[in-house]
PDB file of N, CA, C and O and ligand atoms in Angstrom:
ATOM      1  N   UNK A   3     156.274 141.076  84.804  1.00  0.00           N
ATOM      2  CA  UNK A   3     155.833 142.300  85.441  1.00  0.00           C
ATOM      3  C   UNK A   3     154.797 143.016  84.552  1.00  0.00           C
ATOM      4  O   UNK A   3     155.028 143.206  83.431  1.00  0.00           O
ATOM      5  N   UNK A   4     153.675 143.370  85.209  1.00  0.00           N
ATOM      6  CA  UNK A   4     152.614 144.056  84.422  1.00  0.00           C
ATOM      7  C   UNK A   4     152.663 145.550  84.663  1.00  0.00           C
ATOM      8  O   UNK A   4     153.074 146.088  85.709  1.00  0.00           O
ATOM      9  N   UNK A   5     152.238 146.293  83.630  1.00  0.00           N
ATOM     10  CA  UNK A   5     152.119 147.776  83.741  1.00  0.00           C
ATOM     11  C   UNK A   5     150.611 148.123  83.807  1.00  0.00           C
ATOM     12  O   UNK A   5     149.810 147.627  83.027  1.00  0.00           O
ATOM     13  N   UNK A   6     150.319 148.846  84.807  1.00  0.00           N
ATOM     14  CA  UNK A   6     148.908 149.233  84.990  1.00  0.00           C
ATOM     15  C   UNK A   6     148.761 150.759  84.815  1.00  0.00           C
ATOM     16  O   UNK A   6     149.545 151.569  85.316  1.00  0.00           O
ATOM     17  N   UNK A   7     147.718 151.163  84.054  1.00  0.00           N
ATOM     18  CA  UNK A   7     147.418 152.569  83.841  1.00  0.00           C
ATOM     19  C   UNK A   7     146.000 152.782  84.159  1.00  0.00           C
ATOM     20  O   UNK A   7     145.129 151.955  84.026  1.00  0.00           O
ATOM     21  N   UNK A   8     145.717 153.972  84.647  1.00  0.00           N
ATOM     22  CA  UNK A   8     144.389 154.414  84.852  1.00  0.00           C
ATOM     23  C   UNK A   8     143.791 154.954  83.490  1.00  0.00           C
ATOM     24  O   UNK A   8     144.486 155.700  82.802  1.00  0.00           O
ATOM     25  N   UNK A   9     142.626 154.550  83.126  1.00  0.00           N
ATOM     26  CA  UNK A   9     142.060 155.004  81.864  1.00  0.00           C
ATOM     27  C   UNK A   9     140.556 155.240  82.131  1.00  0.00           C
ATOM     28  O   UNK A   9     140.064 155.095  83.204  1.00  0.00           O
ATOM     29  N   UNK A  10     139.868 155.644  81.073  1.00  0.00           N
ATOM     30  CA  UNK A  10     138.465 155.885  81.174  1.00  0.00           C
ATOM     31  C   UNK A  10     137.681 154.781  80.553  1.00  0.00           C
ATOM     32  O   UNK A  10     137.987 154.288  79.371  1.00  0.00           O
ATOM     33  N   UNK A  11     136.760 154.218  81.244  1.00  0.00           N
ATOM     34  CA  UNK A  11     135.895 153.103  80.802  1.00  0.00           C
ATOM     35  C   UNK A  11     135.050 153.569  79.528  1.00  0.00           C
ATOM     36  O   UNK A  11     134.286 154.594  79.704  1.00  0.00           O
ATOM     37  N   UNK A  12     135.171 152.942  78.392  1.00  0.00           N
ATOM     38  CA  UNK A  12     134.347 153.266  77.288  1.00  0.00           C
ATOM     39  C   UNK A  12     132.853 152.941  77.419  1.00  0.00           C
ATOM     40  O   UNK A  12     132.056 153.430  76.650  1.00  0.00           O
ATOM     41  N   UNK A  13     132.602 152.186  78.422  1.00  0.00           N
ATOM     42  CA  UNK A  13     131.206 151.774  78.599  1.00  0.00           C
ATOM     43  C   UNK A  13     130.424 152.641  79.519  1.00  0.00           C
ATOM     44  O   UNK A  13     129.354 153.090  79.198  1.00  0.00           O
ATOM     45  N   UNK A  14     131.000 153.007  80.681  1.00  0.00           N
ATOM     46  CA  UNK A  14     130.275 153.841  81.628  1.00  0.00           C
ATOM     47  C   UNK A  14     130.929 155.184  81.921  1.00  0.00           C
ATOM     48  O   UNK A  14     130.448 155.981  82.601  1.00  0.00           O
ATOM     49  N   UNK A  15     132.212 155.366  81.380  1.00  0.00           N
ATOM     50  CA  UNK A  15     132.849 156.676  81.503  1.00  0.00           C
ATOM     51  C   UNK A  15     133.519 156.920  82.828  1.00  0.00           C
ATOM     52  O   UNK A  15     134.117 157.966  83.075  1.00  0.00           O
ATOM     53  N   UNK A  16     133.509 155.905  83.711  1.00  0.00           N
ATOM     54  CA  UNK A  16     134.231 156.064  84.928  1.00  0.00           C
ATOM     55  C   UNK A  16     135.593 155.585  84.776  1.00  0.00           C
ATOM     56  O   UNK A  16     136.066 155.191  83.733  1.00  0.00           O
ATOM     57  N   UNK A  17     136.401 155.691  85.854  1.00  0.00           N
ATOM     58  CA  UNK A  17     137.807 155.257  85.762  1.00  0.00           C
ATOM     59  C   UNK A  17     137.910 153.742  85.660  1.00  0.00           C
ATOM     60  O   UNK A  17     137.191 153.005  86.364  1.00  0.00           O
ATOM     61  N   UNK A  18     138.819 153.284  84.775  1.00  0.00           N
ATOM     62  CA  UNK A  18     139.014 151.872  84.637  1.00  0.00           C
ATOM     63  C   UNK A  18     140.512 151.597  84.677  1.00  0.00           C
ATOM     64  O   UNK A  18     141.275 152.537  84.708  1.00  0.00           O
ATOM     65  N   UNK A  19     140.911 150.289  84.681  1.00  0.00           N
ATOM     66  CA  UNK A  19     142.281 149.962  84.690  1.00  0.00           C
ATOM     67  C   UNK A  19     142.643 149.358  83.329  1.00  0.00           C
ATOM     68  O   UNK A  19     141.984 148.526  82.772  1.00  0.00           O
ATOM     69  N   UNK A  20     143.809 149.838  82.786  1.00  0.00           N
ATOM     70  CA  UNK A  20     144.358 149.212  81.608  1.00  0.00           C
ATOM     71  C   UNK A  20     145.678 148.495  82.069  1.00  0.00           C
ATOM     72  O   UNK A  20     146.544 149.157  82.552  1.00  0.00           O
ATOM     73  N   UNK A  21     145.730 147.223  81.811  1.00  0.00           N
ATOM     74  CA  UNK A  21     146.881 146.456  82.265  1.00  0.00           C
ATOM     75  C   UNK A  21     147.552 145.733  81.092  1.00  0.00           C
ATOM     76  O   UNK A  21     146.915 145.064  80.320  1.00  0.00           O
ATOM     77  N   UNK A  22     148.835 145.998  80.993  1.00  0.00           N
ATOM     78  CA  UNK A  22     149.640 145.299  79.939  1.00  0.00           C
ATOM     79  C   UNK A  22     150.245 144.071  80.621  1.00  0.00           C
ATOM     80  O   UNK A  22     151.059 144.134  81.445  1.00  0.00           O
ATOM     81  N   UNK A  23     149.828 142.927  80.055  1.00  0.00           N
ATOM     82  CA  UNK A  23     150.384 141.659  80.611  1.00  0.00           C
ATOM     83  C   UNK A  23     151.499 141.193  79.701  1.00  0.00           C
ATOM     84  O   UNK A  23     151.304 140.754  78.570  1.00  0.00           O
ATOM     85  N   UNK A  24     152.724 141.397  80.143  1.00  0.00           N
ATOM     86  CA  UNK A  24     153.874 141.211  79.266  1.00  0.00           C
ATOM     87  C   UNK A  24     154.122 139.727  78.962  1.00  0.00           C
ATOM     88  O   UNK A  24     154.576 139.387  77.872  1.00  0.00           O
ATOM     89  N   UNK A  25     153.780 138.878  79.891  1.00  0.00           N
ATOM     90  CA  UNK A  25     154.005 137.397  79.657  1.00  0.00           C
ATOM     91  C   UNK A  25     153.235 136.858  78.442  1.00  0.00           C
ATOM     92  O   UNK A  25     153.727 136.123  77.676  1.00  0.00           O
ATOM     93  N   UNK A  26     152.023 137.371  78.232  1.00  0.00           N
ATOM     94  CA  UNK A  26     151.155 136.923  77.157  1.00  0.00           C
ATOM     95  C   UNK A  26     150.853 137.883  76.134  1.00  0.00           C
ATOM     96  O   UNK A  26     150.083 137.679  75.216  1.00  0.00           O
ATOM     97  N   UNK A  27     151.489 139.068  76.141  1.00  0.00           N
ATOM     98  CA  UNK A  27     151.320 140.070  75.123  1.00  0.00           C
ATOM     99  C   UNK A  27     149.864 140.500  74.923  1.00  0.00           C
ATOM    100  O   UNK A  27     149.426 140.641  73.869  1.00  0.00           O
ATOM    101  N   UNK A  28     149.166 140.598  75.999  1.00  0.00           N
ATOM    102  CA  UNK A  28     147.748 141.069  75.944  1.00  0.00           C
ATOM    103  C   UNK A  28     147.626 142.316  76.724  1.00  0.00           C
ATOM    104  O   UNK A  28     148.350 142.647  77.697  1.00  0.00           O
ATOM    105  N   UNK A  29     146.610 143.160  76.365  1.00  0.00           N
ATOM    106  CA  UNK A  29     146.233 144.342  77.086  1.00  0.00           C
ATOM    107  C   UNK A  29     144.829 144.167  77.578  1.00  0.00           C
ATOM    108  O   UNK A  29     143.930 143.934  76.797  1.00  0.00           O
ATOM    109  N   UNK A  30     144.701 144.234  78.861  1.00  0.00           N
ATOM    110  CA  UNK A  30     143.370 144.129  79.518  1.00  0.00           C
ATOM    111  C   UNK A  30     142.814 145.506  79.937  1.00  0.00           C
ATOM    112  O   UNK A  30     143.613 146.261  80.462  1.00  0.00           O
ATOM    113  N   UNK A  31     141.648 145.798  79.534  1.00  0.00           N
ATOM    114  CA  UNK A  31     140.952 146.941  80.078  1.00  0.00           C
ATOM    115  C   UNK A  31     139.767 146.458  80.866  1.00  0.00           C
ATOM    116  O   UNK A  31     138.886 145.827  80.367  1.00  0.00           O
ATOM    117  N   UNK A  32     139.744 146.861  82.153  1.00  0.00           N
ATOM    118  CA  UNK A  32     138.674 146.358  82.969  1.00  0.00           C
ATOM    119  C   UNK A  32     138.145 147.443  83.882  1.00  0.00           C
ATOM    120  O   UNK A  32     138.917 148.380  84.309  1.00  0.00           O
ATOM    121  N   UNK A  33     136.833 147.466  84.043  1.00  0.00           N
ATOM    122  CA  UNK A  33     136.212 148.455  84.832  1.00  0.00           C
ATOM    123  C   UNK A  33     135.494 147.859  85.997  1.00  0.00           C
ATOM    124  O   UNK A  33     134.724 146.938  85.808  1.00  0.00           O
ATOM    125  N   UNK A  34     135.794 148.309  87.187  1.00  0.00           N
ATOM    126  CA  UNK A  34     135.152 147.718  88.371  1.00  0.00           C
ATOM    127  C   UNK A  34     133.715 148.277  88.611  1.00  0.00           C
ATOM    128  O   UNK A  34     132.981 147.699  89.366  1.00  0.00           O
ATOM    129  N   UNK A  35     133.453 149.394  87.912  1.00  0.00           N
ATOM    130  CA  UNK A  35     132.152 150.015  88.133  1.00  0.00           C
ATOM    131  C   UNK A  35     131.084 149.295  87.378  1.00  0.00           C
ATOM    132  O   UNK A  35     129.880 149.258  87.856  1.00  0.00           O
ATOM    133  N   UNK A  36     131.323 148.802  86.167  1.00  0.00           N
ATOM    134  CA  UNK A  36     130.289 148.193  85.357  1.00  0.00           C
ATOM    135  C   UNK A  36     130.663 146.860  84.851  1.00  0.00           C
ATOM    136  O   UNK A  36     129.910 146.266  83.980  1.00  0.00           O
ATOM    137  N   UNK A  37     131.762 146.224  85.230  1.00  0.00           N
ATOM    138  CA  UNK A  37     132.242 144.956  84.748  1.00  0.00           C
ATOM    139  C   UNK A  37     132.599 144.918  83.372  1.00  0.00           C
ATOM    140  O   UNK A  37     132.615 143.861  82.719  1.00  0.00           O
ATOM    141  N   UNK A  38     132.927 146.060  82.705  1.00  0.00           N
ATOM    142  CA  UNK A  38     133.417 146.036  81.380  1.00  0.00           C
ATOM    143  C   UNK A  38     134.757 145.421  81.286  1.00  0.00           C
ATOM    144  O   UNK A  38     135.591 145.502  82.183  1.00  0.00           O
ATOM    145  N   UNK A  39     134.936 144.546  80.257  1.00  0.00           N
ATOM    146  CA  UNK A  39     136.233 143.912  80.088  1.00  0.00           C
ATOM    147  C   UNK A  39     136.554 143.815  78.620  1.00  0.00           C
ATOM    148  O   UNK A  39     135.759 143.553  77.776  1.00  0.00           O
ATOM    149  N   UNK A  40     137.805 144.181  78.302  1.00  0.00           N
ATOM    150  CA  UNK A  40     138.345 144.065  76.890  1.00  0.00           C
ATOM    151  C   UNK A  40     139.700 143.519  76.995  1.00  0.00           C
ATOM    152  O   UNK A  40     140.577 144.105  77.731  1.00  0.00           O
ATOM    153  N   UNK A  41     139.943 142.414  76.282  1.00  0.00           N
ATOM    154  CA  UNK A  41     141.308 141.836  76.173  1.00  0.00           C
ATOM    155  C   UNK A  41     141.758 141.871  74.784  1.00  0.00           C
ATOM    156  O   UNK A  41     141.115 141.306  73.898  1.00  0.00           O
ATOM    157  N   UNK A  42     142.845 142.595  74.546  1.00  0.00           N
ATOM    158  CA  UNK A  42     143.387 142.759  73.232  1.00  0.00           C
ATOM    159  C   UNK A  42     144.783 142.090  73.097  1.00  0.00           C
ATOM    160  O   UNK A  42     145.547 142.106  74.120  1.00  0.00           O
ATOM    161  N   UNK A  43     145.080 141.591  71.931  1.00  0.00           N
ATOM    162  CA  UNK A  43     146.523 141.206  71.696  1.00  0.00           C
ATOM    163  C   UNK A  43     147.342 142.486  71.362  1.00  0.00           C
ATOM    164  O   UNK A  43     146.959 143.180  70.489  1.00  0.00           O
ATOM    165  N   UNK A  44     148.359 142.706  72.146  1.00  0.00           N
ATOM    166  CA  UNK A  44     149.095 143.912  71.924  1.00  0.00           C
ATOM    167  C   UNK A  44     149.916 143.876  70.673  1.00  0.00           C
ATOM    168  O   UNK A  44     150.365 144.995  70.169  1.00  0.00           O
ATOM    169  N   UNK A  45     150.179 142.813  70.061  1.00  0.00           N
ATOM    170  CA  UNK A  45     150.874 142.678  68.830  1.00  0.00           C
ATOM    171  C   UNK A  45     150.090 142.893  67.579  1.00  0.00           C
ATOM    172  O   UNK A  45     150.406 143.621  66.703  1.00  0.00           O
ATOM    173  N   UNK A  46     148.923 142.302  67.542  1.00  0.00           N
ATOM    174  CA  UNK A  46     148.041 142.322  66.378  1.00  0.00           C
ATOM    175  C   UNK A  46     146.871 143.271  66.588  1.00  0.00           C
ATOM    176  O   UNK A  46     146.276 143.710  65.625  1.00  0.00           O
ATOM    177  N   UNK A  47     146.582 143.659  67.766  1.00  0.00           N
ATOM    178  CA  UNK A  47     145.422 144.558  68.075  1.00  0.00           C
ATOM    179  C   UNK A  47     144.117 143.820  67.958  1.00  0.00           C
ATOM    180  O   UNK A  47     143.078 144.502  68.004  1.00  0.00           O
ATOM    181  N   UNK A  48     144.181 142.519  67.816  1.00  0.00           N
ATOM    182  CA  UNK A  48     142.935 141.731  67.721  1.00  0.00           C
ATOM    183  C   UNK A  48     142.250 141.564  69.071  1.00  0.00           C
ATOM    184  O   UNK A  48     142.945 141.438  70.125  1.00  0.00           O
ATOM    185  N   UNK A  49     140.923 141.577  69.064  1.00  0.00           N
ATOM    186  CA  UNK A  49     140.148 141.334  70.344  1.00  0.00           C
ATOM    187  C   UNK A  49     140.145 139.872  70.652  1.00  0.00           C
ATOM    188  O   UNK A  49     139.799 139.039  69.900  1.00  0.00           O
ATOM    189  N   UNK A  50     140.591 139.589  71.827  1.00  0.00           N
ATOM    190  CA  UNK A  50     140.620 138.212  72.350  1.00  0.00           C
ATOM    191  C   UNK A  50     139.318 137.949  73.142  1.00  0.00           C
ATOM    192  O   UNK A  50     138.651 136.909  72.947  1.00  0.00           O
ATOM    193  N   UNK A  51     138.968 138.885  74.018  1.00  0.00           N
ATOM    194  CA  UNK A  51     137.793 138.669  74.779  1.00  0.00           C
ATOM    195  C   UNK A  51     137.227 139.990  75.082  1.00  0.00           C
ATOM    196  O   UNK A  51     137.894 140.963  75.352  1.00  0.00           O
ATOM    197  N   UNK A  52     135.866 140.105  75.082  1.00  0.00           N
ATOM    198  CA  UNK A  52     135.246 141.377  75.421  1.00  0.00           C
ATOM    199  C   UNK A  52     133.928 141.137  76.102  1.00  0.00           C
ATOM    200  O   UNK A  52     133.255 140.185  75.867  1.00  0.00           O
ATOM    201  N   UNK A  53     133.658 142.003  77.043  1.00  0.00           N
ATOM    202  CA  UNK A  53     132.385 141.931  77.771  1.00  0.00           C
ATOM    203  C   UNK A  53     131.981 143.301  78.120  1.00  0.00           C
ATOM    204  O   UNK A  53     132.697 144.014  78.846  1.00  0.00           O
ATOM    205  N   UNK A  54     130.836 143.711  77.566  1.00  0.00           N
ATOM    206  CA  UNK A  54     130.394 145.050  77.844  1.00  0.00           C
ATOM    207  C   UNK A  54     128.938 145.085  78.332  1.00  0.00           C
ATOM    208  O   UNK A  54     127.996 144.848  77.516  1.00  0.00           O
ATOM    209  N   UNK A  55     128.786 145.159  79.603  1.00  0.00           N
ATOM    210  CA  UNK A  55     127.421 145.159  80.116  1.00  0.00           C
ATOM    211  C   UNK A  55     126.696 146.469  79.813  1.00  0.00           C
ATOM    212  O   UNK A  55     127.308 147.545  79.675  1.00  0.00           O
ATOM    213  N   UNK A  56     125.382 146.368  79.614  1.00  0.00           N
ATOM    214  CA  UNK A  56     124.640 147.635  79.450  1.00  0.00           C
ATOM    215  C   UNK A  56     124.552 148.078  78.008  1.00  0.00           C
ATOM    216  O   UNK A  56     124.045 147.482  77.139  1.00  0.00           O
ATOM    217  N   UNK A  57     125.176 149.296  77.790  1.00  0.00           N
ATOM    218  CA  UNK A  57     124.963 150.047  76.523  1.00  0.00           C
ATOM    219  C   UNK A  57     125.317 149.241  75.283  1.00  0.00           C
ATOM    220  O   UNK A  57     124.581 149.186  74.360  1.00  0.00           O
ATOM    221  N   UNK A  58     126.541 148.728  75.218  1.00  0.00           N
ATOM    222  CA  UNK A  58     127.026 148.142  74.005  1.00  0.00           C
ATOM    223  C   UNK A  58     126.903 146.620  74.137  1.00  0.00           C
ATOM    224  O   UNK A  58     127.731 146.013  74.831  1.00  0.00           O
ATOM    225  N   UNK A  59     126.030 146.063  73.434  1.00  0.00           N
ATOM    226  CA  UNK A  59     125.907 144.592  73.350  1.00  0.00           C
ATOM    227  C   UNK A  59     126.225 144.102  71.929  1.00  0.00           C
ATOM    228  O   UNK A  59     125.429 144.371  71.044  1.00  0.00           O
ATOM    229  N   UNK A  60     127.338 143.579  71.739  1.00  0.00           N
ATOM    230  CA  UNK A  60     127.792 143.143  70.393  1.00  0.00           C
ATOM    231  C   UNK A  60     127.679 141.655  70.265  1.00  0.00           C
ATOM    232  O   UNK A  60     128.206 140.905  71.106  1.00  0.00           O
ATOM    233  N   UNK A  61     126.975 141.215  69.264  1.00  0.00           N
ATOM    234  CA  UNK A  61     126.827 139.753  69.086  1.00  0.00           C
ATOM    235  C   UNK A  61     127.506 139.352  67.718  1.00  0.00           C
ATOM    236  O   UNK A  61     127.249 140.021  66.770  1.00  0.00           O
TER     237      UNK A  61
HETATM  238 ZN1   ZN B 111     132.662 150.928  83.280  1.00  0.00          ZN
END
């Protein structure tokens, strides 16, 4: 069972979804307005996957 919260997108500032995936211990933050995506390990806090269109381009 996943927990979903409304949060603010750090990329565009609009509303985004924060989803805790209990099966795999990851936290997904995704924004439907700008396709922002951040996947964190909820145990270690490490970034598993990230995609930030527009303002923040990290290489
Ligand atoms: Zn966004």
